[in-house]
Amino acid sequence: MSDCLIKAFSGCTCPPGECAEKPLTPAPVTFVSWRTQAIACLTFGFLAAIITAAWMETEFKDQDLSHQEQVSWK
């Protein structure tokens, strides 16, 4: 494969069937509209915010319970 790249960039032609072979089926091209992208981005961000808030709530609750005897109420 590296020989093919070297040949392609050096200007030498490849023998038929060695390097310059086209694929049998073209790569699939998918188009995602900007609305779909925006909705997916907002949904992912909203879910990330909810998960982060829930995780932080448990972290702070654990910290409060572990330090509750060190807090002085004056």
Coordinates of N, CA and C in Angstrom, one line a residue:
M1 N 0.8 -1.2 0.0 CA 0.0 0.0 0.0 C 0.9 1.3 0.0
S2 N 2.0 1.3 0.8 CA 2.8 2.4 0.8 C 3.5 2.7 -0.6
D3 N 3.8 1.6 -1.3 CA 4.3 1.7 -2.6 C 3.3 2.5 -3.5
C4 N 2.0 2.1 -3.3 CA 1.0 2.8 -4.2 C 1.0 4.3 -3.9
L5 N 1.1 4.7 -2.6 CA 1.1 6.1 -2.2 C 2.3 6.8 -2.8
I6 N 3.4 6.1 -2.7 CA 4.6 6.7 -3.2 C 4.5 6.9 -4.7
K7 N 4.0 5.9 -5.4 CA 3.8 6.0 -6.9 C 2.8 7.1 -7.2
A8 N 1.8 7.2 -6.4 CA 0.7 8.1 -6.8 C 1.2 9.6 -6.6
F9 N 2.1 9.8 -5.6 CA 2.5 11.2 -5.4 C 3.8 11.5 -6.2
S10 N 4.5 10.5 -6.6 CA 5.7 10.8 -7.4 C 5.4 11.0 -8.9
G11 N 4.2 10.7 -9.3 CA 3.8 10.9 -10.7 C 3.9 9.6 -11.5
C12 N 4.4 8.5 -10.9 CA 4.5 7.3 -11.7 C 3.1 6.7 -11.8
T13 N 2.9 6.0 -12.9 CA 1.6 5.4 -13.1 C 1.7 4.0 -12.5
C14 N 0.6 3.6 -11.9 CA 0.5 2.2 -11.4 C 0.2 1.2 -12.5
P15 N 0.6 0.0 -12.4 CA 0.2 -1.0 -13.3 C -1.3 -1.3 -13.2
P16 N -2.0 -1.6 -14.2 CA -3.5 -1.8 -14.1 C -3.8 -2.9 -13.0
G17 N -4.8 -2.6 -12.2 CA -5.2 -3.6 -11.2 C -4.4 -3.6 -9.9
E18 N -3.3 -2.7 -9.8 CA -2.5 -2.8 -8.6 C -2.9 -1.7 -7.6
C19 N -2.8 -0.4 -8.1 CA -3.1 0.7 -7.2 C -4.3 1.5 -7.4
A20 N -4.6 1.8 -8.7 CA -5.6 2.7 -9.0 C -7.0 2.0 -9.2
E21 N -7.3 1.1 -8.4 CA -8.5 0.3 -8.6 C -9.6 1.1 -7.9
K22 N -10.8 1.2 -8.5 CA -11.9 1.9 -7.9 C -12.7 0.9 -7.1
P23 N -13.3 1.3 -5.9 CA -14.1 0.3 -5.2 C -15.3 -0.1 -5.9
L24 N -15.8 -1.3 -5.7 CA -16.9 -1.8 -6.4 C -18.2 -1.0 -6.0
T25 N -18.4 -0.8 -4.7 CA -19.6 0.0 -4.3 C -19.1 1.3 -3.7
P26 N -19.7 2.4 -4.0 CA -19.3 3.7 -3.5 C -19.7 3.8 -2.0
A27 N -19.0 4.6 -1.3 CA -19.2 4.8 0.1 C -20.6 5.5 0.3
P28 N -21.4 5.0 1.3 CA -22.7 5.7 1.5 C -22.5 7.1 2.0
V29 N -23.3 8.0 1.5 CA -23.2 9.4 1.9 C -24.6 9.7 2.6
T30 N -24.5 10.1 3.8 CA -25.7 10.5 4.6 C -25.7 11.9 4.9
F31 N -26.8 12.6 4.7 CA -26.9 14.0 5.0 C -27.9 14.2 6.2
V32 N -27.3 14.8 7.2 CA -28.1 15.1 8.4 C -28.4 16.6 8.5
S33 N -29.7 17.0 8.5 CA -30.0 18.4 8.4 C -29.6 19.1 9.7
W34 N -29.5 20.4 9.6 CA -29.0 21.2 10.7 C -30.0 21.2 11.9
R35 N -31.3 21.0 11.5 CA -32.3 20.9 12.6 C -32.1 19.6 13.4
T36 N -31.9 18.5 12.7 CA -31.6 17.3 13.4 C -30.4 17.3 14.3
Q37 N -29.3 18.0 13.7 CA -28.1 18.1 14.5 C -28.3 19.0 15.7
A38 N -29.1 20.1 15.6 CA -29.4 21.0 16.7 C -30.2 20.3 17.8
I39 N -31.2 19.5 17.3 CA -32.0 18.8 18.3 C -31.2 17.7 19.1
A40 N -30.4 17.0 18.3 CA -29.5 16.0 19.0 C -28.6 16.6 20.0
C41 N -28.0 17.8 19.6 CA -27.0 18.5 20.4 C -27.7 19.0 21.7
L42 N -28.9 19.6 21.6 CA -29.6 20.1 22.7 C -30.1 19.0 23.6
T43 N -30.5 17.9 23.0 CA -31.0 16.7 23.8 C -29.8 16.1 24.6
F44 N -28.7 16.0 23.9 CA -27.5 15.4 24.6 C -27.0 16.4 25.7
G45 N -27.0 17.7 25.5 CA -26.6 18.6 26.5 C -27.6 18.6 27.7
F46 N -28.9 18.5 27.4 CA -29.9 18.4 28.5 C -29.7 17.2 29.4
L47 N -29.5 16.1 28.7 CA -29.3 14.8 29.4 C -28.0 14.9 30.3
A48 N -27.0 15.4 29.7 CA -25.7 15.6 30.4 C -25.9 16.4 31.6
A49 N -26.6 17.5 31.5 CA -26.9 18.4 32.7 C -27.7 17.7 33.7
I50 N -28.7 16.9 33.4 CA -29.5 16.2 34.4 C -28.6 15.2 35.1
I51 N -27.9 14.4 34.3 CA -27.0 13.4 34.9 C -26.0 14.0 35.9
T52 N -25.3 15.1 35.4 CA -24.3 15.8 36.2 C -25.0 16.3 37.5
A53 N -26.2 16.9 37.4 CA -26.8 17.5 38.6 C -27.2 16.3 39.6
A54 N -27.6 15.2 39.1 CA -28.0 14.1 40.0 C -26.7 13.6 40.6
W55 N -25.6 13.5 39.9 CA -24.4 13.0 40.5 C -23.9 13.9 41.5
M56 N -23.9 15.2 41.3 CA -23.4 16.2 42.2 C -24.3 16.2 43.5
E57 N -25.6 16.0 43.3 CA -26.5 16.0 44.5 C -26.1 14.9 45.4
T58 N -25.8 13.7 44.9 CA -25.4 12.6 45.8 C -24.0 12.9 46.4
E59 N -23.1 13.5 45.6 CA -21.8 13.8 46.2 C -21.9 14.8 47.4
F60 N -22.7 15.9 47.2 CA -22.9 16.8 48.2 C -23.6 16.3 49.4
K61 N -24.6 15.4 49.2 CA -25.3 14.8 50.3 C -24.3 13.9 51.1
D62 N -23.5 13.1 50.4 CA -22.5 12.3 51.1 C -21.5 13.2 51.9
Q63 N -21.1 14.3 51.4 CA -20.2 15.2 52.1 C -20.8 15.8 53.3
D64 N -22.1 16.2 53.2 CA -22.8 16.7 54.3 C -23.0 15.7 55.4
L65 N -23.3 14.5 55.1 CA -23.5 13.5 56.1 C -22.2 13.1 56.8
S66 N -21.1 13.1 56.0 CA -19.8 12.7 56.6 C -19.2 13.8 57.5
H67 N -19.6 15.1 57.3 CA -19.0 16.2 58.1 C -20.1 16.8 59.0
Q68 N -21.1 16.1 59.2 CA -22.2 16.7 60.0 C -21.8 16.9 61.4
E69 N -21.0 16.1 62.0 CA -20.6 16.2 63.4 C -19.5 17.3 63.6
Q70 N -18.9 17.8 62.5 CA -17.9 18.8 62.6 C -18.5 20.2 62.5
V71 N -19.7 20.3 62.1 CA -20.3 21.6 61.9 C -20.8 22.1 63.3
S72 N -20.4 23.3 63.6 CA -20.9 23.9 64.9 C -22.0 24.9 64.6
W73 N -23.0 24.8 65.4 CA -24.2 25.6 65.3 C -24.2 26.7 66.4
K74 N -23.6 27.8 66.2 CA -23.4 28.8 67.3 C -24.4 29.9 67.0

